[in-house]
Short mmCIF file of C-alpha atoms and ligand atoms in Angstrom, two decimals:
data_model
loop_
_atom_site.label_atom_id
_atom_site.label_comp_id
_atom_site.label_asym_id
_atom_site.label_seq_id
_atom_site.Cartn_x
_atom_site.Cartn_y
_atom_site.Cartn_z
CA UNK A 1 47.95 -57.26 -3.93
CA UNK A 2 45.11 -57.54 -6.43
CA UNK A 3 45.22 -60.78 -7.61
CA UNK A 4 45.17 -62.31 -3.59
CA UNK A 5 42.37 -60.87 -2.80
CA UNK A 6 40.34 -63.43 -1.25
CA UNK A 7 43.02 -65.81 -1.19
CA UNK A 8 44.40 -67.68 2.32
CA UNK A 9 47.34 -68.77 2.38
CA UNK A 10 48.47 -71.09 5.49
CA UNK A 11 52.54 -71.34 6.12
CA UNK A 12 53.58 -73.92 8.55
CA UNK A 13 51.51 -73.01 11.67
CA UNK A 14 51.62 -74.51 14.71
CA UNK A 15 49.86 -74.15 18.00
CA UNK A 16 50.03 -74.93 21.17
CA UNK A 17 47.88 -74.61 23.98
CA UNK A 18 48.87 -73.66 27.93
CA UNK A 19 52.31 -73.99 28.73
CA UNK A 20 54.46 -76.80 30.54
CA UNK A 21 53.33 -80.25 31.36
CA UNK A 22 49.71 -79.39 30.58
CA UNK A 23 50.37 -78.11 27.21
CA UNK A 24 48.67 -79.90 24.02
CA UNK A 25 50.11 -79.77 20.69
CA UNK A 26 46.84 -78.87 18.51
CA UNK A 27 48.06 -78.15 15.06
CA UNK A 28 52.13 -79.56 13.70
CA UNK A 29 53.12 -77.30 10.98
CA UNK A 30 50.38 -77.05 8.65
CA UNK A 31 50.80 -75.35 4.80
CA UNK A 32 48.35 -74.96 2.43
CA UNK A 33 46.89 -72.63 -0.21
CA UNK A 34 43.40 -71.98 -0.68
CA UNK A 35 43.02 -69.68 -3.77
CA UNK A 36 40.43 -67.10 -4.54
CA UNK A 37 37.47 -68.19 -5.29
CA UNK A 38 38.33 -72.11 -4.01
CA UNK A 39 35.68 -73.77 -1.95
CA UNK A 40 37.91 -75.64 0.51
CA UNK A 41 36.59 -78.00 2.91
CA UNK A 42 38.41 -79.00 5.96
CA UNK A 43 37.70 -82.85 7.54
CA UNK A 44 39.37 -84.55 10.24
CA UNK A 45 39.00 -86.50 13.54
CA UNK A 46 37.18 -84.87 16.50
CA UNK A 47 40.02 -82.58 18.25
CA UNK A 48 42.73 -82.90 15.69
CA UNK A 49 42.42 -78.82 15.36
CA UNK A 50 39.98 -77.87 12.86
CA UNK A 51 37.87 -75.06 14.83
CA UNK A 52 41.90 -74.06 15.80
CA UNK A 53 43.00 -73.47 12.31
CA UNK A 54 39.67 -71.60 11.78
CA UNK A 55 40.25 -69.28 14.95
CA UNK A 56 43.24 -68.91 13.94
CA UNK A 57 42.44 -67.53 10.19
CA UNK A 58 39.84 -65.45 11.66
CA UNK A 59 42.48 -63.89 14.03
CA UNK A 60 41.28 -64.59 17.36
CA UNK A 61 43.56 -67.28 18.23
CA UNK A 62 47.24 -66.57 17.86
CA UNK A 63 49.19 -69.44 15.91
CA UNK A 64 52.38 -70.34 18.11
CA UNK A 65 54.15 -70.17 15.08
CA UNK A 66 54.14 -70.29 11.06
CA UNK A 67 51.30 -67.34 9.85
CA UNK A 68 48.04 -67.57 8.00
CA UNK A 69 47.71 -64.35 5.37
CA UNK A 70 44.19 -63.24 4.12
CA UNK A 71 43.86 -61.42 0.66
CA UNK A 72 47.90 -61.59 1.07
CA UNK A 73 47.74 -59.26 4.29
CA UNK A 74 48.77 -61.57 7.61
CA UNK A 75 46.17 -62.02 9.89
CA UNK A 76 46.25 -60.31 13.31
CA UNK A 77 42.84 -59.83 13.99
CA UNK A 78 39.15 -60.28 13.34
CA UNK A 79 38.49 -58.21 10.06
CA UNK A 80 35.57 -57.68 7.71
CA UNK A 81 37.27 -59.27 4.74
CA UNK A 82 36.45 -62.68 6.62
CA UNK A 83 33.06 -63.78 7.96
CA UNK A 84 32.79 -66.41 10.55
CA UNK A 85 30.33 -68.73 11.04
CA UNK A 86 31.10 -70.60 14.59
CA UNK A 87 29.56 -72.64 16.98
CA UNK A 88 30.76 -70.99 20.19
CA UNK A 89 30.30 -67.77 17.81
CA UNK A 90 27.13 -67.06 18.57
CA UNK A 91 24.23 -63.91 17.78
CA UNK A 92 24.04 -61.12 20.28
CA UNK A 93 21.18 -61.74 22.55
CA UNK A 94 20.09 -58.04 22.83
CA UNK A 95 19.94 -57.55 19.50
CA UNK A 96 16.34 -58.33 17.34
CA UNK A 97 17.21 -61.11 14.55
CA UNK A 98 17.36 -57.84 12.24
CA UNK A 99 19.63 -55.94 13.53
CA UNK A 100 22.29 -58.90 14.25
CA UNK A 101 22.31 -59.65 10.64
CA UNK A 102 22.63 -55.97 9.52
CA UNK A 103 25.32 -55.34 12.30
CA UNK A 104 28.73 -55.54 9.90
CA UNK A 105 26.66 -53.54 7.66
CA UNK A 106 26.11 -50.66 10.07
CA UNK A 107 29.73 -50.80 11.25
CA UNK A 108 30.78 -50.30 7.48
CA UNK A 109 28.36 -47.09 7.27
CA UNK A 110 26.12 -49.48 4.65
CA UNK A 111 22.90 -46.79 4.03
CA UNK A 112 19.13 -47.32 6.19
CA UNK A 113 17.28 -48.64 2.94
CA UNK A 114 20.38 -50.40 1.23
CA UNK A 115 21.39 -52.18 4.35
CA UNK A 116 17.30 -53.23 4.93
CA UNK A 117 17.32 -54.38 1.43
CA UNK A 118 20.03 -56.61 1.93
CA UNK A 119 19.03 -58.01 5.22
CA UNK A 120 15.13 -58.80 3.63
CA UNK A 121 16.66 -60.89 1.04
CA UNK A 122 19.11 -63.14 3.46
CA UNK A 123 16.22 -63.07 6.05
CA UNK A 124 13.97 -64.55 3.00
CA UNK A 125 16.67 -66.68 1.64
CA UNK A 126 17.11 -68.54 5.04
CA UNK A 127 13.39 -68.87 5.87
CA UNK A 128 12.85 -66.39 8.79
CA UNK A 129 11.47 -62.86 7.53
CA UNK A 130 8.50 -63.78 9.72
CA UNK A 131 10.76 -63.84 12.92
CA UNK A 132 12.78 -60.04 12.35
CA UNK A 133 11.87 -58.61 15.32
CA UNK A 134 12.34 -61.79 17.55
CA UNK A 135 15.38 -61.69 19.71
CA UNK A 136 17.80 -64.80 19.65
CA UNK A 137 16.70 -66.32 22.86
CA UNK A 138 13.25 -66.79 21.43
CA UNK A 139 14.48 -69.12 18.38
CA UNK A 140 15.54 -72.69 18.30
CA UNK A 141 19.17 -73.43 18.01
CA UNK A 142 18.93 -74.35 14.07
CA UNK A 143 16.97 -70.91 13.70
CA UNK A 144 19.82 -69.04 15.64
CA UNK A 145 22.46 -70.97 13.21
CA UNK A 146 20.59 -69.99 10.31
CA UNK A 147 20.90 -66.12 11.42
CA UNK A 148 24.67 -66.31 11.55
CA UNK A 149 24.78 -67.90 8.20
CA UNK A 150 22.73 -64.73 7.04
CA UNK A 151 24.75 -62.68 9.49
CA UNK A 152 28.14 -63.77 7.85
CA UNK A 153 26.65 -63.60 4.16
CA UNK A 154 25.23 -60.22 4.33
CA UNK A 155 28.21 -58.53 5.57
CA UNK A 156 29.77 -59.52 1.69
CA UNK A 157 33.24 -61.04 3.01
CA UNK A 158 35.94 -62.16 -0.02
CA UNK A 159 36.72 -64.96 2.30
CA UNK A 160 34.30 -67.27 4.76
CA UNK A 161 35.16 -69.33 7.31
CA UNK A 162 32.59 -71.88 8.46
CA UNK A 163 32.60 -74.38 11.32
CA UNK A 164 30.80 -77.22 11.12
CA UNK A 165 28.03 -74.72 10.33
CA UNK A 166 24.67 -76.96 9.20
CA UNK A 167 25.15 -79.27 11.96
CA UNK A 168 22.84 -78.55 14.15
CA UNK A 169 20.25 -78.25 11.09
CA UNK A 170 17.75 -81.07 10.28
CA UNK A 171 18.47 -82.54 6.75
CA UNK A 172 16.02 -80.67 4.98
CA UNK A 173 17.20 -77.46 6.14
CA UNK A 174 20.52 -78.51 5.98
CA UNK A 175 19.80 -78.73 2.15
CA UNK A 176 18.57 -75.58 1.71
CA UNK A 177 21.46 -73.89 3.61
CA UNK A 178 24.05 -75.48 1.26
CA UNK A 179 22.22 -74.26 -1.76
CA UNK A 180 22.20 -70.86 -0.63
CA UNK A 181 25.55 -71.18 -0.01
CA UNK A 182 26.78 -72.60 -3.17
CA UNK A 183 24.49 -69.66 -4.96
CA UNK A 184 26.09 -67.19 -3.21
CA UNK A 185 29.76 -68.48 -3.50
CA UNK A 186 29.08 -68.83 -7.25
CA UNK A 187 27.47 -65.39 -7.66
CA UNK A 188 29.42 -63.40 -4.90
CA UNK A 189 33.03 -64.88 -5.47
CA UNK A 190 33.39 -65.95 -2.16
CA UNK A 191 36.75 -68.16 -0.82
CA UNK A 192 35.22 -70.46 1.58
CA UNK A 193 36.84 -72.65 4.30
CA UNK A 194 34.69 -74.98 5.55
CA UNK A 195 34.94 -77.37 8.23
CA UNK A 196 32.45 -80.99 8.29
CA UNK A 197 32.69 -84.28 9.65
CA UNK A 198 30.11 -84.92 7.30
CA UNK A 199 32.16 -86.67 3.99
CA UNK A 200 28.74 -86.71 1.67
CA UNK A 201 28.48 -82.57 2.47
CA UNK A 202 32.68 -82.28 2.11
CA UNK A 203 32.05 -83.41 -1.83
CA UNK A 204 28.96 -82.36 -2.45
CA UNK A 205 30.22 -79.11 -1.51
CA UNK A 206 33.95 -79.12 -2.40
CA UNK A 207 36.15 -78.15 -5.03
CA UNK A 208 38.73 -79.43 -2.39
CA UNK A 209 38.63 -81.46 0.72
CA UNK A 210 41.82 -81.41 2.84
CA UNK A 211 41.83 -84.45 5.19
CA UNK A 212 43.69 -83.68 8.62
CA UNK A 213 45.31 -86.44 10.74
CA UNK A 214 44.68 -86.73 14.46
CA UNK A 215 45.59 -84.26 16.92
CA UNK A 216 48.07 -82.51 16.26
CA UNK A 217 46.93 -81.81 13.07
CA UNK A 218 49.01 -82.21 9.81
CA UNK A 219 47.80 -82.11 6.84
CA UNK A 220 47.09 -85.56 5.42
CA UNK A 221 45.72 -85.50 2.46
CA UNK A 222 44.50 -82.93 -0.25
CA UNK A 223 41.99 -84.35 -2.61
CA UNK A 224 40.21 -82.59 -5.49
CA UNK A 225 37.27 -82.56 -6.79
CA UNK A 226 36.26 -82.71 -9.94
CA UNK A 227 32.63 -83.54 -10.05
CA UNK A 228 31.10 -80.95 -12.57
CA UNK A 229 28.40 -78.53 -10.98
CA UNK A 230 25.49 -77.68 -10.08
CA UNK A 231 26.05 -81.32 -8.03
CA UNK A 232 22.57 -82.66 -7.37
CA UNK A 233 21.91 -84.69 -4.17
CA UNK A 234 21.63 -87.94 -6.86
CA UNK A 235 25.28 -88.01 -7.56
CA UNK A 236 26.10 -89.16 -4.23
CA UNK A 237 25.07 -92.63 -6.06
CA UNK A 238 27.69 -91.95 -8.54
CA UNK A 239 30.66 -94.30 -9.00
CA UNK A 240 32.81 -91.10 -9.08
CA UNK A 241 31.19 -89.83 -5.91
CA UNK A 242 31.52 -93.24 -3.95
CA UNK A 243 35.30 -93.43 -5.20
CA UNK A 244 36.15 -89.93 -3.46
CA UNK A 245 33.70 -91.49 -0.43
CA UNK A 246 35.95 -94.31 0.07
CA UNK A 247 39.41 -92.74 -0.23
CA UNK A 248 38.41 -90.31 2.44
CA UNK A 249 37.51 -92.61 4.46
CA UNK A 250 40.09 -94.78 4.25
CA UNK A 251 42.62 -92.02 5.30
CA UNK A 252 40.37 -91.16 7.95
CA UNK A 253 39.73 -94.71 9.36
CA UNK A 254 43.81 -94.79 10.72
CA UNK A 255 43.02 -91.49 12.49
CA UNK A 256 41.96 -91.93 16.22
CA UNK A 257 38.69 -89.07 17.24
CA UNK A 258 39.61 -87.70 20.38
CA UNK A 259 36.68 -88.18 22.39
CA UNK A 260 36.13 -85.20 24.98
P1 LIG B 301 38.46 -79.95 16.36
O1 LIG B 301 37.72 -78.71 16.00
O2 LIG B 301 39.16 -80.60 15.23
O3 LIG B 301 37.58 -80.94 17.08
P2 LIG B 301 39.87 -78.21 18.23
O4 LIG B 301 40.56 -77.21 17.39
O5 LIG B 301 38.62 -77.78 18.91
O6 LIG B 301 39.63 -79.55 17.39
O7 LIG B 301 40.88 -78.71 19.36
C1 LIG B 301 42.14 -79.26 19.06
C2 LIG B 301 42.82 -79.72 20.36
O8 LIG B 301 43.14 -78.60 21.16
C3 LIG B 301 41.95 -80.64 21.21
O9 LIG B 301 42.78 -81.59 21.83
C4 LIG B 301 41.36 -79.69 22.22
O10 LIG B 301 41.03 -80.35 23.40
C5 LIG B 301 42.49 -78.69 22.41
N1 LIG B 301 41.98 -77.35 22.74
C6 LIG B 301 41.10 -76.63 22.01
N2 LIG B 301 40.88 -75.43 22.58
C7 LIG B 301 41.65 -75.40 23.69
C8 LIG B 301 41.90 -74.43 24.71
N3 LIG B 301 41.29 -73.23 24.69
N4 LIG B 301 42.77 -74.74 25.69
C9 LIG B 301 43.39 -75.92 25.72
N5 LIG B 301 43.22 -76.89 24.79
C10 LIG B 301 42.37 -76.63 23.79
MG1 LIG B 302 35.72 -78.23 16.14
#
């Protein structure tokens, strides 16, 4: 069991929503592997499934069939061996910017000064020590995303699952957020799903970008990435970087985006 911590391991799920002549077909036997460790980012047209597959991992949406196994255990449930960073996942309004981000870290019985030490650095990392005590209501939505990325990197997960989680931040923010990520995936060990429609992030990012086709999703193509880190903004000038560009792109542009 070891050797999987932190590893996810997707085998041929498929969902579907409602039942009868209203049901939709959101995800058509999906498989892959994302290893321990792997950085793992998830594109595809609007409504071919991506938050799905996520909800799914995460263990509050039940696949139809095929199973998804975290750190080789299948998933059933939420668990604190995966953090989640969703949209519609969102901070508990009664609870001060503080104490949201140190909340997995009271439920695991984390100590008073240990847990504030740890929720002082990610409130520092992500910019907001000044705003603690402020309850979620009184920040902006970027502010409130920023708190969940804290939220979900404090509670020290082997395996996060992010959704689209920097969209809603301006570019320069957006920046820093992926830097703190990438420093705490390379220092932490973290196994990171990662969902964009942002291509330049997916590489930038990426030591894997799995392309999904249109709803229902299949998996359509599973590129690597080899671009050597740390990956500074300037490569995305590169020949190597444009190449990747383009053949994601291209196996996007036959995909149709469900508009809702
Ligand atoms: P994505 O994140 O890629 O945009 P989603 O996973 O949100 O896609 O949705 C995939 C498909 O399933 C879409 O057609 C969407 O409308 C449908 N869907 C998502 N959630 C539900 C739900 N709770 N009930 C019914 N259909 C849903
Ligand atoms: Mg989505």
């Amino acid at each position: 069991m070891r050797a999987l911590k932190g590893s996810l391991s997707i085998s041929n799920v498929s969902l579907i929503y409602g039942a009868g002549a209203k049901s939709v077909l959101a995800l058509d036997g999906i498989s892959f592997e994302v290893r321990a460790n792997e950085f793992t980012v998830i594109v595809g047209p609007s409504g071919c499934g991506k938050s799905s597959l996520l909800y799914i991992a995460a263990g509050l949406t039940e696949a139809t069939s095929g199973h998804i196994d975290a750190g080789g255990k299948m998933v059933t449930e939420p668990g604190a061996d995966r953090g989640m960073v969703f949209q519609a996942y969102t901070l508990f309004p009664w609870l001060t910017v503080r104490n949201n981000v140190e909340y997995g870290l009271r439920r695991k019985g984390v100590a008073p000064l240990e847990r504030n030490k740890i929720v002082d650095y990610y409130l520092g990392e992500i910019g907001l020590a000044a705003f603690a005590d402020h309850f979620p209501k009184q920040l902006s939505g970027g502010m409130m995303q920023r708190v969940a990325i804290a939220r979900a990197l404090a509670n020290d997960p082997d395996i996060l699952l992010m959704d689209e989680p920097f969209g809603a931040l301006d570019s320069q923010t957006r920046h820093a957020m992926q830097k703190l990520l990438l420093r705490v995936w390379e220092h932490a060990q973290k196994t990171v799903a990662f969902v964009t429609h942002d291509i330049d992030e997916a590489i930038l990012l990426g030591d894997r970008v799995i392309v999904m086709t249109a709803r229902p999703g299949k998996v359509k193509a599973d590129i690597r990435i080899d671009i050597p880190r740390p990956r500074d903004p300037e490569i995305m000038l590169e020949p190597e970087f444009i190449a990747i560009k383009r053949r994601i792109i291209n196996e996007l542009r036959d995909e149709i985006d469900e508009t809702h």
